[in-house]
Tab-separated table of C-alpha atoms in Angstrom:
chain	number	residue	atom	x	y	z
A	1	MET	CA	-31.005	-47.489	-42.449
A	2	SER	CA	-28.874	-50.493	-41.550
A	3	LYS	CA	-31.870	-52.706	-40.733
A	4	PRO	CA	-35.580	-52.832	-41.613
A	5	LEU	CA	-37.636	-50.433	-39.528
A	6	HIS	CA	-39.740	-53.170	-37.950
A	7	GLN	CA	-36.591	-54.689	-36.464
A	8	LEU	CA	-35.645	-51.563	-34.511
A	9	THR	CA	-35.723	-51.746	-30.738
A	10	ALA	CA	-37.603	-49.071	-28.827
A	11	THR	CA	-34.300	-47.530	-27.752
A	12	GLU	CA	-33.192	-47.290	-31.387
A	13	VAL	CA	-36.522	-45.792	-32.454
A	14	VAL	CA	-36.376	-43.033	-29.842
A	15	ALA	CA	-32.846	-42.071	-30.897
A	16	LEU	CA	-34.108	-41.549	-34.445
A	17	THR	CA	-37.551	-40.019	-33.934
A	18	ARG	CA	-36.554	-37.495	-31.286
A	19	THR	CA	-33.835	-36.110	-33.562
A	20	GLY	CA	-35.998	-36.070	-36.684
A	21	LYS	CA	-33.965	-38.725	-38.499
A	22	LEU	CA	-37.052	-40.937	-38.763
A	23	SER	CA	-40.668	-39.857	-39.066
A	24	VAL	CA	-43.146	-41.686	-36.879
A	25	GLU	CA	-45.414	-42.043	-39.909
A	26	ASP	CA	-42.780	-43.894	-41.941
A	27	TYR	CA	-42.009	-46.089	-38.954
A	28	ALA	CA	-45.697	-46.840	-38.397
A	29	LYS	CA	-46.191	-47.759	-42.052
A	30	ALA	CA	-43.346	-50.286	-41.830
A	31	LEU	CA	-44.882	-51.894	-38.745
A	32	ILE	CA	-48.334	-51.995	-40.321
A	33	ALA	CA	-46.862	-53.773	-43.333
A	34	ARG	CA	-45.165	-56.280	-41.048
A	35	CYS	CA	-48.389	-56.939	-39.148
A	36	GLU	CA	-50.432	-57.358	-42.311
A	37	ALA	CA	-47.866	-59.762	-43.762
A	38	ARG	CA	-47.838	-61.906	-40.638
A	39	ASP	CA	-51.349	-61.635	-39.222
A	40	LEU	CA	-52.762	-64.773	-40.834
A	41	SER	CA	-49.994	-66.821	-39.193
A	42	VAL	CA	-49.664	-65.132	-35.793
A	43	ARG	CA	-52.985	-63.369	-35.121
A	44	ALA	CA	-51.577	-61.245	-32.329
A	45	TRP	CA	-54.088	-58.416	-32.730
A	46	VAL	CA	-57.749	-58.092	-31.897
A	47	SER	CA	-57.809	-54.372	-32.845
A	48	LEU	CA	-55.420	-52.984	-35.438
A	49	GLU	CA	-56.668	-49.966	-37.394
A	50	PRO	CA	-54.105	-48.509	-39.824
A	51	ALA	CA	-55.995	-45.242	-40.338
A	52	VAL	CA	-56.071	-44.605	-36.586
A	53	ILE	CA	-52.409	-45.543	-36.191
A	54	LEU	CA	-51.284	-43.256	-38.998
A	55	ALA	CA	-53.344	-40.328	-37.682
A	56	SER	CA	-51.649	-40.738	-34.311
A	57	ALA	CA	-48.246	-41.008	-36.005
A	58	ARG	CA	-48.769	-37.761	-37.917
A	59	ALA	CA	-49.792	-36.009	-34.706
A	60	LEU	CA	-46.558	-37.153	-33.089
A	61	ASP	CA	-44.532	-35.944	-36.070
A	62	ALA	CA	-46.088	-32.511	-35.570
A	63	VAL	CA	-44.720	-32.248	-32.010
A	64	PRO	CA	-41.789	-29.778	-31.926
A	65	ALA	CA	-38.414	-31.432	-31.412
A	66	ASP	CA	-37.853	-29.791	-28.027
A	67	GLN	CA	-41.175	-31.119	-26.739
A	68	ARG	CA	-40.776	-34.755	-27.727
A	69	GLY	CA	-41.001	-37.241	-24.879
A	70	PRO	CA	-38.670	-40.090	-23.911
A	71	LEU	CA	-40.865	-42.621	-25.769
A	72	HIS	CA	-41.525	-40.451	-28.831
A	73	GLY	CA	-42.969	-42.544	-31.632
A	74	VAL	CA	-42.298	-45.953	-30.084
A	75	ALA	CA	-45.065	-48.386	-31.039
A	76	VAL	CA	-46.660	-50.204	-28.096
A	77	GLY	CA	-48.987	-53.189	-28.168
A	78	VAL	CA	-51.649	-53.119	-25.446
A	79	LYS	CA	-53.299	-56.230	-24.049
A	80	ASP	CA	-57.046	-56.080	-24.551
A	81	VAL	CA	-57.839	-55.807	-20.865
A	82	PHE	CA	-56.623	-52.193	-20.670
A	83	TYR	CA	-58.910	-49.333	-21.646
A	84	THR	CA	-57.659	-47.275	-24.588
A	85	LYS	CA	-59.094	-44.061	-26.016
A	86	GLU	CA	-58.969	-44.945	-29.682
A	87	PHE	CA	-59.509	-48.706	-29.633
A	88	LYS	CA	-62.281	-50.951	-28.362
A	89	THR	CA	-61.685	-52.946	-25.171
A	90	GLN	CA	-63.475	-56.286	-25.387
A	91	PHE	CA	-61.657	-58.613	-22.923
A	92	PHE	CA	-62.109	-61.540	-25.381
A	93	SER	CA	-65.653	-61.784	-24.036
A	94	PRO	CA	-68.917	-61.814	-26.004
A	95	ILE	CA	-70.400	-59.686	-23.233
A	96	TYR	CA	-68.145	-56.798	-24.224
A	97	LYS	CA	-68.242	-57.133	-28.015
A	98	ASP	CA	-67.620	-53.691	-29.549
A	99	HIS	CA	-67.277	-52.131	-26.084
A	100	HIS	CA	-65.406	-48.816	-26.268
A	101	ALA	CA	-64.494	-47.015	-23.057
A	102	HIS	CA	-63.026	-43.916	-24.806
A	103	THR	CA	-60.476	-43.467	-22.027
A	104	ASP	CA	-56.980	-44.721	-21.226
A	105	ALA	CA	-56.007	-47.034	-18.412
A	106	ALA	CA	-53.331	-45.492	-16.215
A	107	ALA	CA	-50.608	-47.759	-17.634
A	108	VAL	CA	-51.523	-46.645	-21.153
A	109	ALA	CA	-51.843	-42.968	-20.203
A	110	VAL	CA	-48.307	-42.972	-18.796
A	111	LEU	CA	-46.901	-44.244	-22.093
A	112	ARG	CA	-49.009	-41.914	-24.248
A	113	ALA	CA	-48.028	-38.864	-22.180
A	114	GLN	CA	-44.367	-39.639	-22.895
A	115	GLY	CA	-44.862	-39.850	-26.641
A	116	ALA	CA	-45.553	-43.535	-27.268
A	117	LEU	CA	-47.583	-44.563	-30.314
A	118	ILE	CA	-50.448	-46.707	-29.015
A	119	PHE	CA	-50.466	-49.206	-31.846
A	120	GLY	CA	-53.379	-51.547	-31.161
A	121	LYS	CA	-54.951	-54.112	-28.848
A	122	THR	CA	-53.434	-57.562	-28.486
A	123	HIS	CA	-55.302	-60.807	-27.871
A	124	THR	CA	-55.979	-62.139	-24.382
A	125	THR	CA	-57.909	-65.000	-22.868
A	126	GLU	CA	-61.353	-64.071	-21.511
A	127	PHE	CA	-60.834	-61.524	-18.727
A	128	ALA	CA	-57.181	-62.673	-18.617
A	129	THR	CA	-58.282	-65.705	-16.659
A	130	CYS	CA	-59.475	-68.647	-18.731
A	131	GLN	CA	-57.676	-71.771	-19.819
A	132	ARG	CA	-59.250	-71.432	-23.280
A	133	GLY	CA	-56.779	-69.563	-25.479
A	134	PRO	CA	-57.431	-66.891	-28.124
A	135	PRO	CA	-56.587	-67.422	-31.823
A	136	THR	CA	-52.989	-66.218	-31.383
A	137	CYS	CA	-50.264	-68.643	-32.523
A	138	ASN	CA	-46.604	-68.828	-31.677
A	139	PRO	CA	-44.628	-66.813	-34.273
A	140	HIS	CA	-41.858	-69.429	-34.307
A	141	ASP	CA	-44.194	-72.382	-34.912
A	142	ALA	CA	-47.838	-71.705	-35.712
A	143	THR	CA	-48.857	-75.139	-34.447
A	144	ARG	CA	-47.901	-74.087	-30.906
A	145	THR	CA	-49.360	-71.693	-28.384
A	146	ALA	CA	-47.972	-68.219	-27.766
A	147	GLY	CA	-48.861	-68.640	-24.106
A	148	GLY	CA	-51.401	-66.690	-22.144
A	149	SER	CA	-53.143	-64.797	-20.995
A	150	SER	CA	-51.006	-62.041	-22.554
A	151	SER	CA	-50.916	-64.073	-25.763
A	152	GLY	CA	-50.880	-61.310	-28.350
A	153	SER	CA	-48.441	-59.058	-26.514
A	154	GLY	CA	-45.791	-61.758	-26.298
A	155	ALA	CA	-46.315	-62.883	-29.886
A	156	ALA	CA	-46.308	-59.366	-31.357
A	157	VAL	CA	-42.968	-58.537	-29.735
A	158	GLY	CA	-41.503	-61.932	-30.603
A	159	ASP	CA	-42.531	-61.505	-34.249
A	160	PHE	CA	-41.087	-57.984	-34.664
A	161	GLN	CA	-44.543	-56.451	-35.078
A	162	VAL	CA	-43.907	-53.960	-32.257
A	163	PRO	CA	-40.786	-53.498	-30.120
A	164	ILE	CA	-42.594	-53.325	-26.771
A	165	ALA	CA	-45.969	-54.286	-25.351
A	166	ILE	CA	-47.799	-54.381	-22.055
A	167	GLY	CA	-49.699	-57.266	-20.537
A	168	THR	CA	-50.763	-58.458	-17.115
A	169	GLN	CA	-49.879	-61.304	-14.785
A	170	THR	CA	-52.080	-62.920	-12.161
A	171	GLY	CA	-50.480	-66.362	-12.310
A	172	GLY	CA	-48.000	-66.630	-15.190
A	173	SER	CA	-49.511	-64.440	-17.894
A	174	THR	CA	-46.450	-62.286	-18.598
A	175	ILE	CA	-43.457	-64.513	-17.910
A	176	ARG	CA	-44.787	-67.662	-19.611
A	177	PRO	CA	-45.564	-66.007	-22.986
A	178	ALA	CA	-42.158	-64.313	-22.880
A	179	SER	CA	-40.437	-67.683	-22.573
A	180	TYR	CA	-42.584	-69.289	-25.271
A	181	ASN	CA	-41.970	-66.414	-27.710
A	182	GLY	CA	-38.264	-66.011	-26.954
A	183	VAL	CA	-38.362	-62.439	-25.620
A	184	TYR	CA	-37.666	-60.528	-22.434
A	185	ALA	CA	-40.419	-59.645	-19.993
A	186	LEU	CA	-40.582	-57.993	-16.610
A	187	LYS	CA	-43.262	-58.630	-14.026
A	188	PRO	CA	-42.574	-55.749	-11.672
A	189	THR	CA	-43.314	-55.629	-7.980
A	190	TRP	CA	-47.044	-55.885	-7.360
A	191	ASN	CA	-48.820	-52.523	-7.682
A	192	ALA	CA	-45.649	-50.687	-8.716
A	193	ILE	CA	-47.572	-49.728	-11.871
A	194	SER	CA	-51.131	-48.509	-11.459
A	195	ARG	CA	-53.873	-50.991	-12.361
A	196	GLU	CA	-56.531	-48.313	-12.737
A	197	GLY	CA	-58.479	-48.898	-15.921
A	198	PHE	CA	-58.026	-52.595	-16.612
A	199	LYS	CA	-60.269	-55.575	-16.004
A	200	VAL	CA	-59.450	-56.846	-12.528
A	201	TYR	CA	-59.290	-60.558	-11.775
A	202	SER	CA	-57.404	-60.678	-8.469
A	203	ILE	CA	-56.627	-57.485	-6.596
A	204	THR	CA	-53.926	-59.374	-4.675
A	205	CYS	CA	-52.125	-60.786	-7.710
A	206	ASP	CA	-52.905	-58.718	-10.831
A	207	THR	CA	-49.742	-56.956	-11.985
A	208	VAL	CA	-48.933	-54.949	-15.127
A	209	GLY	CA	-46.282	-56.763	-17.209
A	210	LEU	CA	-43.766	-55.407	-19.738
A	211	TYR	CA	-42.444	-57.045	-22.940
A	212	ALA	CA	-39.385	-56.167	-25.024
A	213	ARG	CA	-36.678	-57.699	-27.191
A	214	SER	CA	-33.830	-56.221	-25.142
A	215	VAL	CA	-33.020	-55.353	-21.555
A	216	ASP	CA	-32.322	-51.778	-22.690
A	217	ASP	CA	-35.956	-51.489	-23.737
A	218	LEU	CA	-37.171	-52.864	-20.409
A	219	GLU	CA	-35.015	-50.233	-18.709
A	220	LEU	CA	-36.656	-47.605	-20.899
A	221	LEU	CA	-40.077	-48.778	-19.699
A	222	VAL	CA	-38.994	-48.980	-16.065
A	223	SER	CA	-37.873	-45.366	-16.321
A	224	ALA	CA	-41.158	-44.368	-17.974
A	225	TYR	CA	-43.112	-45.882	-15.097
A	226	ALA	CA	-40.794	-44.274	-12.489
A	227	LEU	CA	-39.773	-47.609	-10.976
A	228	ALA	CA	-36.721	-46.497	-9.003
A	229	ASP	CA	-34.857	-48.597	-6.432
A	230	ASP	CA	-34.230	-46.926	-3.071
A	231	VAL	CA	-30.517	-47.379	-3.735
A	232	PRO	CA	-29.767	-46.967	-7.447
A	233	PRO	CA	-27.521	-49.707	-8.844
A	234	PRO	CA	-24.018	-48.700	-9.960
A	235	PRO	CA	-23.946	-47.291	-13.498
A	236	ALA	CA	-21.173	-49.650	-14.559
A	237	PRO	CA	-22.207	-53.007	-16.060
A	238	LEU	CA	-22.360	-55.883	-13.594
A	239	SER	CA	-19.364	-58.196	-13.598
A	240	LEU	CA	-20.388	-61.801	-13.098
A	241	ALA	CA	-17.050	-62.563	-11.471
A	242	GLY	CA	-17.965	-63.061	-7.838
A	243	ALA	CA	-21.682	-62.518	-8.390
A	244	LYS	CA	-23.817	-64.989	-6.465
A	245	PHE	CA	-26.862	-66.808	-7.851
A	246	GLY	CA	-29.310	-68.987	-5.976
A	247	PHE	CA	-31.009	-71.635	-8.118
A	248	VAL	CA	-34.523	-72.324	-6.829
A	249	LYS	CA	-36.290	-75.358	-8.284
A	250	THR	CA	-39.340	-74.873	-6.015
A	251	HIS	CA	-41.918	-77.538	-5.162
A	252	VAL	CA	-43.027	-77.526	-8.826
A	253	TRP	CA	-39.810	-79.147	-10.091
A	254	PRO	CA	-41.422	-82.582	-10.719
A	255	LYS	CA	-43.240	-80.915	-13.640
A	256	ALA	CA	-39.949	-79.981	-15.326
A	257	GLU	CA	-39.640	-81.477	-18.816
A	258	PRO	CA	-36.338	-83.032	-19.971
A	259	ALA	CA	-35.302	-79.892	-21.891
A	260	LEU	CA	-35.704	-77.766	-18.777
A	261	VAL	CA	-33.720	-80.233	-16.669
A	262	ARG	CA	-30.902	-80.109	-19.212
A	263	LEU	CA	-30.759	-76.334	-19.597
A	264	TRP	CA	-30.961	-75.884	-15.825
A	265	ASP	CA	-27.587	-77.572	-15.526
A	266	ASP	CA	-26.280	-75.666	-18.554
A	267	ALA	CA	-27.245	-72.334	-16.993
A	268	LYS	CA	-25.352	-73.190	-13.824
A	269	ALA	CA	-22.293	-74.162	-15.843
A	270	TYR	CA	-22.398	-70.962	-17.966
A	271	LEU	CA	-22.579	-68.733	-14.895
A	272	ALA	CA	-19.850	-70.643	-13.077
A	273	ALA	CA	-17.601	-70.402	-16.132
A	274	ALA	CA	-18.120	-66.622	-16.078
A	275	GLY	CA	-16.833	-66.533	-12.513
A	276	ALA	CA	-20.133	-66.477	-10.645
A	277	VAL	CA	-20.883	-68.412	-7.476
A	278	VAL	CA	-23.800	-70.794	-7.983
A	279	GLU	CA	-25.774	-72.363	-5.146
A	280	ASP	CA	-28.899	-74.490	-4.891
A	281	VAL	CA	-31.566	-72.923	-2.682
A	282	ALA	CA	-34.180	-75.039	-0.920
A	283	LEU	CA	-37.060	-72.899	0.293
A	284	PRO	CA	-38.452	-73.511	3.793
A	285	ALA	CA	-41.292	-76.025	3.995
A	286	GLU	CA	-43.928	-73.363	4.604
A	287	PHE	CA	-43.579	-72.247	0.976
A	288	ASP	CA	-45.100	-75.570	-0.109
A	289	GLY	CA	-48.553	-74.225	0.760
A	290	LEU	CA	-48.366	-71.437	-1.816
A	291	PRO	CA	-50.230	-73.238	-4.638
A	292	THR	CA	-53.263	-73.852	-2.433
A	293	TRP	CA	-53.232	-70.350	-0.972
A	294	HIS	CA	-52.818	-68.772	-4.417
A	295	ARG	CA	-55.772	-70.805	-5.706
A	296	ASP	CA	-57.971	-69.823	-2.767
A	297	ILE	CA	-57.213	-66.132	-3.253
A	298	LEU	CA	-57.853	-66.245	-6.994
A	299	HIS	CA	-61.149	-68.058	-6.686
A	300	MET	CA	-62.531	-65.808	-3.971
A	301	GLU	CA	-61.317	-62.550	-5.506
A	302	GLY	CA	-62.471	-63.744	-8.915
A	303	GLN	CA	-65.885	-64.337	-7.391
A	304	SER	CA	-66.313	-60.685	-6.514
A	305	SER	CA	-64.618	-59.422	-9.684
A	306	PHE	CA	-66.837	-61.371	-12.075
A	307	LEU	CA	-70.095	-61.295	-10.103
A	308	PRO	CA	-71.546	-58.336	-12.073
A	309	ASP	CA	-70.950	-60.122	-15.383
A	310	HIS	CA	-72.464	-63.340	-14.029
A	311	ILE	CA	-75.601	-61.599	-12.793
A	312	ALA	CA	-76.143	-59.767	-16.077
A	313	HIS	CA	-74.986	-62.398	-18.593
A	314	PRO	CA	-74.557	-65.845	-16.992
A	315	ASP	CA	-75.007	-67.617	-20.320
A	316	LEU	CA	-72.167	-65.685	-21.969
A	317	LEU	CA	-69.393	-66.422	-19.484
A	318	ASP	CA	-66.705	-69.012	-20.035
A	319	PRO	CA	-67.281	-71.959	-17.646
A	320	TRP	CA	-63.923	-71.252	-16.013
A	321	VAL	CA	-65.111	-67.774	-15.013
A	322	THR	CA	-68.427	-69.140	-13.783
A	323	LYS	CA	-66.579	-71.565	-11.489
A	324	HIS	CA	-65.140	-68.584	-9.656
A	325	VAL	CA	-68.476	-66.841	-9.204
A	326	VAL	CA	-70.311	-69.918	-7.891
A	327	ASN	CA	-67.320	-70.876	-5.707
A	328	ASP	CA	-66.956	-74.250	-7.340
A	329	THR	CA	-64.024	-75.055	-5.038
A	330	LYS	CA	-66.181	-74.401	-1.928
A	331	THR	CA	-63.444	-72.197	-0.499
A	332	SER	CA	-64.420	-70.812	2.895
A	333	ARG	CA	-63.780	-67.306	4.157
A	334	ALA	CA	-61.583	-68.840	6.834
A	335	GLU	CA	-59.441	-70.453	4.142
A	336	GLN	CA	-59.310	-67.168	2.253
A	337	LEU	CA	-58.110	-65.322	5.363
A	338	GLU	CA	-55.548	-68.019	6.084
A	339	ALA	CA	-54.214	-67.653	2.545
A	340	TYR	CA	-53.883	-63.885	2.936
A	341	ASP	CA	-52.124	-64.148	6.280
A	342	ARG	CA	-49.776	-67.013	5.416
A	343	ILE	CA	-48.639	-65.420	2.170
A	344	ALA	CA	-48.203	-61.992	3.756
A	345	ALA	CA	-45.876	-63.591	6.314
A	346	LEU	CA	-43.783	-65.219	3.585
A	347	ARG	CA	-43.131	-62.028	1.572
A	348	PRO	CA	-40.449	-60.628	3.883
A	349	VAL	CA	-38.993	-64.126	4.148
A	350	ILE	CA	-38.480	-64.430	0.391
A	351	ASP	CA	-37.111	-60.872	0.294
A	352	GLY	CA	-34.556	-61.880	2.897
A	353	ILE	CA	-33.537	-64.983	0.949
A	354	ALA	CA	-33.250	-63.028	-2.310
A	355	LYS	CA	-31.073	-60.357	-0.670
A	356	ARG	CA	-28.381	-62.974	-0.051
A	357	TYR	CA	-27.862	-63.294	-3.802
A	358	THR	CA	-27.257	-61.145	-6.842
A	359	ALA	CA	-30.469	-62.792	-8.065
A	360	LEU	CA	-32.449	-65.954	-7.631
A	361	VAL	CA	-32.807	-68.139	-10.728
A	362	THR	CA	-35.978	-70.159	-11.247
A	363	PRO	CA	-37.829	-71.740	-14.190
A	364	SER	CA	-40.106	-69.584	-16.333
A	365	VAL	CA	-41.943	-72.587	-17.792
A	366	THR	CA	-42.073	-76.365	-17.619
A	367	GLY	CA	-40.620	-76.612	-21.146
A	368	GLU	CA	-41.320	-75.537	-24.721
A	369	ALA	CA	-44.614	-74.014	-25.840
A	370	PRO	CA	-47.207	-76.820	-26.127
A	371	VAL	CA	-48.716	-77.841	-29.439
A	372	ILE	CA	-52.301	-76.640	-29.913
A	373	VAL	CA	-54.331	-79.857	-29.960
A	374	ASP	CA	-58.010	-78.889	-29.648
A	375	ASP	CA	-60.502	-76.046	-29.516
A	376	MET	CA	-59.428	-75.180	-25.981
A	377	ARG	CA	-56.123	-73.853	-27.378
A	378	PHE	CA	-54.504	-74.441	-23.969
A	379	THR	CA	-51.904	-71.728	-23.288
A	380	GLY	CA	-49.506	-73.796	-21.180
A	381	ASP	CA	-48.693	-74.596	-17.576
A	382	ALA	CA	-48.137	-71.590	-15.282
A	383	SER	CA	-47.124	-73.635	-12.243
A	384	PHE	CA	-43.605	-72.226	-11.969
A	385	ASN	CA	-44.892	-68.630	-12.014
A	386	LEU	CA	-47.713	-68.700	-9.480
A	387	MET	CA	-45.734	-68.314	-6.276
A	388	TRP	CA	-43.773	-65.292	-7.504
A	389	SER	CA	-46.988	-63.540	-8.515
A	390	VAL	CA	-48.575	-63.896	-5.101
A	391	LEU	CA	-45.288	-63.116	-3.315
A	392	HIS	CA	-45.193	-59.816	-5.275
A	393	THR	CA	-41.493	-60.062	-6.215
A	394	PRO	CA	-40.134	-58.617	-9.467
A	395	VAL	CA	-39.324	-61.298	-12.048
A	396	VAL	CA	-37.625	-61.004	-15.436
A	397	ASN	CA	-37.628	-63.699	-18.104
A	398	VAL	CA	-34.252	-64.024	-19.805
A	399	PRO	CA	-34.359	-65.952	-23.099
A	400	GLY	CA	-31.422	-67.923	-24.359
A	401	PHE	CA	-32.118	-71.632	-24.410
A	402	VAL	CA	-33.609	-73.987	-26.988
A	403	GLY	CA	-35.730	-77.080	-26.461
A	404	ASP	CA	-35.742	-80.348	-28.367
A	405	ASN	CA	-38.096	-78.925	-31.013
A	406	GLY	CA	-36.105	-75.753	-31.612
A	407	MET	CA	-38.437	-73.600	-29.535
A	408	PRO	CA	-37.215	-71.028	-26.994
A	409	ILE	CA	-37.090	-71.612	-23.253
A	410	GLY	CA	-36.166	-68.863	-20.815
A	411	LEU	CA	-35.223	-68.758	-17.176
A	412	SER	CA	-36.447	-66.237	-14.613
A	413	LEU	CA	-34.380	-63.991	-12.392
A	414	VAL	CA	-36.025	-62.881	-9.146
A	415	ALA	CA	-35.130	-60.012	-6.813
A	416	PRO	CA	-36.564	-58.615	-3.575
A	417	ARG	CA	-39.575	-56.348	-3.918
A	418	TYR	CA	-38.932	-52.913	-5.445
A	419	HIS	CA	-35.518	-53.821	-6.872
A	420	GLU	CA	-36.416	-53.574	-10.567
A	421	GLN	CA	-33.421	-51.494	-11.635
A	422	ASP	CA	-30.922	-53.789	-9.968
A	423	LEU	CA	-32.693	-56.830	-11.392
A	424	LEU	CA	-32.435	-55.489	-14.937
A	425	ARG	CA	-28.757	-54.660	-14.469
A	426	THR	CA	-28.262	-58.293	-13.483
A	427	ALA	CA	-30.402	-59.524	-16.377
A	428	LYS	CA	-28.249	-57.654	-18.863
A	429	ALA	CA	-25.106	-59.407	-17.643
A	430	VAL	CA	-26.792	-62.801	-17.416
A	431	SER	CA	-28.328	-62.535	-20.886
A	432	ALA	CA	-24.891	-62.480	-22.512
A	433	VAL	CA	-24.069	-65.752	-20.756
A	434	PHE	CA	-27.410	-67.456	-21.362
A	435	ALA	CA	-27.042	-66.670	-25.085
A	436	GLN	CA	-24.770	-69.709	-25.193
A	437	GLY	CA	-27.956	-71.767	-24.869
A	438	GLY	CA	-28.567	-71.405	-28.592
A	439	TRP	CA	-31.726	-69.284	-28.883
A	440	LYS	CA	-31.565	-66.405	-31.329
A	441	LEU	CA	-34.617	-64.369	-32.250
A	442	GLU	CA	-34.766	-64.605	-36.038
A	443	LYS	CA	-34.994	-61.298	-37.883
A	444	GLU	CA	-37.101	-62.227	-40.877
């Protein structure tokens, strides 16, 4: 083997396990060793049971070669808001301590049915909503956050503990951790992947998110979840010569830190040097209302989502969750309806703008992962992500850049709804250019 087993991408694993060149058990043992060696520093996992993992690995090894699925033996981290048969699902909430649903969420069932090794449950904030972070640390600097709410999924992939993982995004919970941990992530079009079987926060915004260390692995997951564009992209790699990119700062740009401002200009220069056409895109003024409308939707949908927990266990809820249930913002139903209607009207508008370009480019984060300074363990600012979540567009984080403290910073590519395959084709071409930004995922 030319590299340690824990460094293999999912695509590389499948090529070996489906042909019998690598046993799933040996692969699982290597990943378990990696997790155990790194857990005190990273703390990506809330449930990691070696005996269960190895039993599942042996069962996969017993599958005849001609019956092995397209994800055979690939280890997957699962955010602890999804139900899983073999692991507890506790939502980082004392209410659900030791809760075990004994069933798979739809997103997990799809992966398992295609041969994936469900490896364990990764840390999340409470109900994937709170500002208080879990114990997970950034694998590249343990004094910094791994982001949230999909904290453990991003960290586990960024630390070579698993090659792929799933999370969720309601505001910025997939894209932000990907940037902070220096990995790729795809937030697909809203509801393109079933949300059956995970803890719902906002029915309008909650979206299953995908993590990987390569675009090839994201393509593998997109195929597994049957995310097919109406018009398949050409099989040939995208040439950036003549490709057209629209750079969208959005109304959040005043929050951009100096490192982001610098790499923003670098990204434009790298694409232009590769022959691409680069344009600044100013969104129409009506998009400026998105932060308020997103907030109103989250608070009112969170109210109904968390009401059962508040009635049964009001003393055990994080104050941030309680604020939703008691409608701390005093959002009216009229304001909620206005938010629904205004945002619905903007979705075809942003699709139309995005269709003018090979992709839109927008910030993934305000800057590097923040230092953890208190017991809140704040997971970072999601401001740049919120509008894309509520607009339902597919977004992919492309790593490549480095901040002043040596930490990764990615940029997001955005496409019209239901254009995941085309977006990933673009991401693959762009990633080679953004690599000039200096970030390289260390293979320890």
